[in-house]
Amino acid sequence: RPPATAGTWKKSPLAGHVTLIREYAQGPNALIYGLPAGSYHPNTHKNLEGAARAELSEEAHLAGGEVHRLLDCPDGIAEVKWCRNRFTPFIVIGPEKDEKPGQRDQEEFIEVERVSIGDLKSLLRSGDMMLPSVTTAYWAFEWLEEHYGKPK
């Protein structure tokens, strides 16, 4: 079941804010930053984009917006070397508040934060963000530059 990771940028992507989640991670036993992410379940989700949208609703309480897949590989990429998880990164441009968000899993303790692009860039180098989210953010910056040009 490949995880789907959704990076979220508000309406003016290059000068705006990014929605992050901060949640408890069992391995480091700490609150860690990340992008909304979760697993694709064929009985629950129509496709990977559907999984990304569901996680966006459940974890960040956001809905709608333009969803763009960041990589061309159909099966995603290996998450880490010691498990079979693969992940598929997405960027969501312009989501809005979800008035009826999906229910979070019982074990999830999540804080939602909007951060500036500058603060996100600092977090990417801080060691306080999950690796798939770091990778997704860098690919999102690349995608944004291709579609919107370099920030001024």
Tab-separated table of C-alpha atoms in Angstrom:
chain	number	residue	atom	x	y	z
A	1	ARG	CA	0.000	0.000	0.000
A	2	PRO	CA	1.950	3.013	-1.167
A	3	PRO	CA	1.685	6.076	1.040
A	4	ALA	CA	0.570	9.310	-0.546
A	5	THR	CA	2.203	12.508	0.666
A	6	ALA	CA	0.501	15.838	-0.009
A	7	GLY	CA	2.358	19.123	0.199
A	8	THR	CA	-0.060	22.037	0.496
A	9	TRP	CA	0.569	25.513	-0.808
A	10	LYS	CA	-1.982	28.296	-0.494
A	11	LYS	CA	-3.169	30.357	-3.474
A	12	SER	CA	0.045	32.282	-4.225
A	13	PRO	CA	2.454	29.351	-4.051
A	14	LEU	CA	5.792	31.146	-4.295
A	15	ALA	CA	5.060	33.875	-1.752
A	16	GLY	CA	2.522	32.116	0.410
A	17	HIS	CA	2.405	29.659	3.228
A	18	VAL	CA	2.623	25.912	3.532
A	19	THR	CA	0.439	23.790	5.786
A	20	LEU	CA	2.412	21.341	7.885
A	21	ILE	CA	1.422	18.905	10.542
A	22	ARG	CA	3.346	18.214	13.702
A	23	GLU	CA	2.688	14.782	15.109
A	24	TYR	CA	4.040	12.274	17.545
A	25	ALA	CA	6.558	9.872	15.993
A	26	GLN	CA	7.152	6.668	17.946
A	27	GLY	CA	10.713	6.032	16.701
A	28	PRO	CA	12.318	9.258	17.937
A	29	ASN	CA	9.657	9.601	20.673
A	30	ALA	CA	9.121	13.236	19.714
A	31	LEU	CA	6.809	15.628	17.909
A	32	ILE	CA	8.050	15.812	14.313
A	33	TYR	CA	6.990	18.079	11.431
A	34	GLY	CA	5.708	16.650	8.185
A	35	LEU	CA	3.306	17.098	5.322
A	36	PRO	CA	-0.074	15.377	5.493
A	37	ALA	CA	0.581	11.762	4.501
A	38	GLY	CA	-0.939	8.339	4.777
A	39	SER	CA	-1.458	4.995	3.141
A	40	TYR	CA	-3.493	4.112	0.092
A	41	HIS	CA	-6.125	1.469	0.789
A	42	PRO	CA	-7.849	0.038	-2.317
A	43	ASN	CA	-11.053	-0.626	-0.361
A	44	THR	CA	-11.211	2.997	0.838
A	45	HIS	CA	-9.563	5.141	-1.840
A	46	LYS	CA	-10.301	5.281	-5.563
A	47	ASN	CA	-6.638	6.023	-6.362
A	48	LEU	CA	-3.477	7.595	-4.922
A	49	GLU	CA	-4.825	11.118	-5.437
A	50	GLY	CA	-7.897	10.094	-3.454
A	51	ALA	CA	-5.632	8.885	-0.649
A	52	ALA	CA	-3.737	12.195	-0.692
A	53	ARG	CA	-6.999	14.162	-0.543
A	54	ALA	CA	-8.296	11.981	2.316
A	55	GLU	CA	-5.132	12.541	4.352
A	56	LEU	CA	-5.279	16.269	3.641
A	57	SER	CA	-8.801	16.302	5.092
A	58	GLU	CA	-8.074	14.052	8.077
A	59	GLU	CA	-4.732	15.462	9.144
A	60	ALA	CA	-4.739	19.128	8.031
A	61	HIS	CA	-8.525	19.705	7.855
A	62	LEU	CA	-8.180	21.032	4.288
A	63	ALA	CA	-10.096	20.177	1.127
A	64	GLY	CA	-10.181	21.069	-2.544
A	65	GLY	CA	-7.426	22.768	-4.447
A	66	GLU	CA	-5.433	21.600	-7.447
A	67	VAL	CA	-3.656	18.289	-6.892
A	68	HIS	CA	-0.505	17.578	-8.900
A	69	ARG	CA	1.585	14.421	-8.785
A	70	LEU	CA	5.259	15.328	-8.391
A	71	LEU	CA	6.872	12.223	-9.946
A	72	ASP	CA	6.188	10.163	-13.051
A	73	CYS	CA	6.975	6.733	-11.580
A	74	PRO	CA	3.698	4.777	-11.344
A	75	ASP	CA	4.574	2.789	-8.215
A	76	GLY	CA	6.146	5.611	-6.199
A	77	ILE	CA	9.631	5.388	-4.725
A	78	ALA	CA	11.073	3.353	-1.874
A	79	GLU	CA	10.525	5.098	1.460
A	80	VAL	CA	13.434	3.478	3.311
A	81	LYS	CA	15.613	0.426	2.714
A	82	TRP	CA	14.242	-1.784	5.509
A	83	CYS	CA	10.568	-1.877	4.546
A	84	ARG	CA	8.423	-2.348	1.442
A	85	ASN	CA	6.670	1.037	1.704
A	86	ARG	CA	6.767	3.199	-1.395
A	87	PHE	CA	5.510	6.765	-1.473
A	88	THR	CA	4.030	9.007	-4.112
A	89	PRO	CA	4.386	12.750	-3.519
A	90	PHE	CA	1.749	15.310	-4.480
A	91	ILE	CA	1.429	19.073	-4.212
A	92	VAL	CA	-1.946	20.696	-3.527
A	93	ILE	CA	-2.346	24.322	-4.585
A	94	GLY	CA	-5.005	26.422	-2.881
A	95	PRO	CA	-6.881	24.058	-0.542
A	96	GLU	CA	-9.512	25.577	1.723
A	97	LYS	CA	-10.711	24.755	5.235
A	98	ASP	CA	-12.605	21.461	5.275
A	99	GLU	CA	-15.890	22.055	7.101
A	100	LYS	CA	-16.386	18.294	7.558
A	101	PRO	CA	-12.896	16.805	7.812
A	102	GLY	CA	-12.277	13.083	7.839
A	103	GLN	CA	-11.724	11.454	11.203
A	104	ARG	CA	-8.149	11.060	12.367
A	105	ASP	CA	-6.913	7.676	13.505
A	106	GLN	CA	-7.294	7.159	17.245
A	107	GLU	CA	-3.527	7.084	17.851
A	108	GLU	CA	-2.826	10.294	15.923
A	109	PHE	CA	-1.906	13.355	17.945
A	110	ILE	CA	-1.605	16.128	15.351
A	111	GLU	CA	-1.086	19.881	15.458
A	112	VAL	CA	-1.662	21.840	12.218
A	113	GLU	CA	0.618	24.783	11.452
A	114	ARG	CA	0.865	27.229	8.567
A	115	VAL	CA	4.445	28.309	7.980
A	116	SER	CA	6.094	30.717	5.574
A	117	ILE	CA	8.233	29.413	2.721
A	118	GLY	CA	11.290	30.731	4.592
A	119	ASP	CA	10.325	28.867	7.764
A	120	LEU	CA	9.737	25.694	5.737
A	121	LYS	CA	13.210	25.987	4.209
A	122	SER	CA	14.679	26.306	7.718
A	123	LEU	CA	12.736	23.245	8.912
A	124	LEU	CA	14.009	21.205	5.946
A	125	ARG	CA	17.538	21.561	7.333
A	126	SER	CA	16.678	21.305	11.033
A	127	GLY	CA	16.343	17.544	11.446
A	128	ASP	CA	12.826	18.112	12.834
A	129	MET	CA	10.940	16.922	9.737
A	130	MET	CA	10.175	13.420	8.452
A	131	LEU	CA	12.391	12.435	5.514
A	132	PRO	CA	9.578	11.726	2.993
A	133	SER	CA	8.207	15.212	3.730
A	134	VAL	CA	11.627	16.794	3.222
A	135	THR	CA	11.945	15.041	-0.130
A	136	THR	CA	8.403	16.004	-1.142
A	137	ALA	CA	9.022	19.649	-0.250
A	138	TYR	CA	12.141	19.827	-2.419
A	139	TRP	CA	10.274	18.256	-5.355
A	140	ALA	CA	7.419	20.700	-4.751
A	141	PHE	CA	9.826	23.649	-4.931
A	142	GLU	CA	11.139	22.267	-8.223
A	143	TRP	CA	7.584	21.810	-9.573
A	144	LEU	CA	6.606	25.329	-8.514
A	145	GLU	CA	9.631	26.811	-10.263
A	146	GLU	CA	8.769	24.919	-13.461
A	147	HIS	CA	5.138	26.101	-13.393
A	148	TYR	CA	5.335	29.537	-11.778
A	149	GLY	CA	8.942	30.631	-12.311
A	150	LYS	CA	11.567	31.517	-9.733
A	151	PRO	CA	10.438	33.464	-6.682
A	152	LYS	CA	11.404	37.137	-6.733
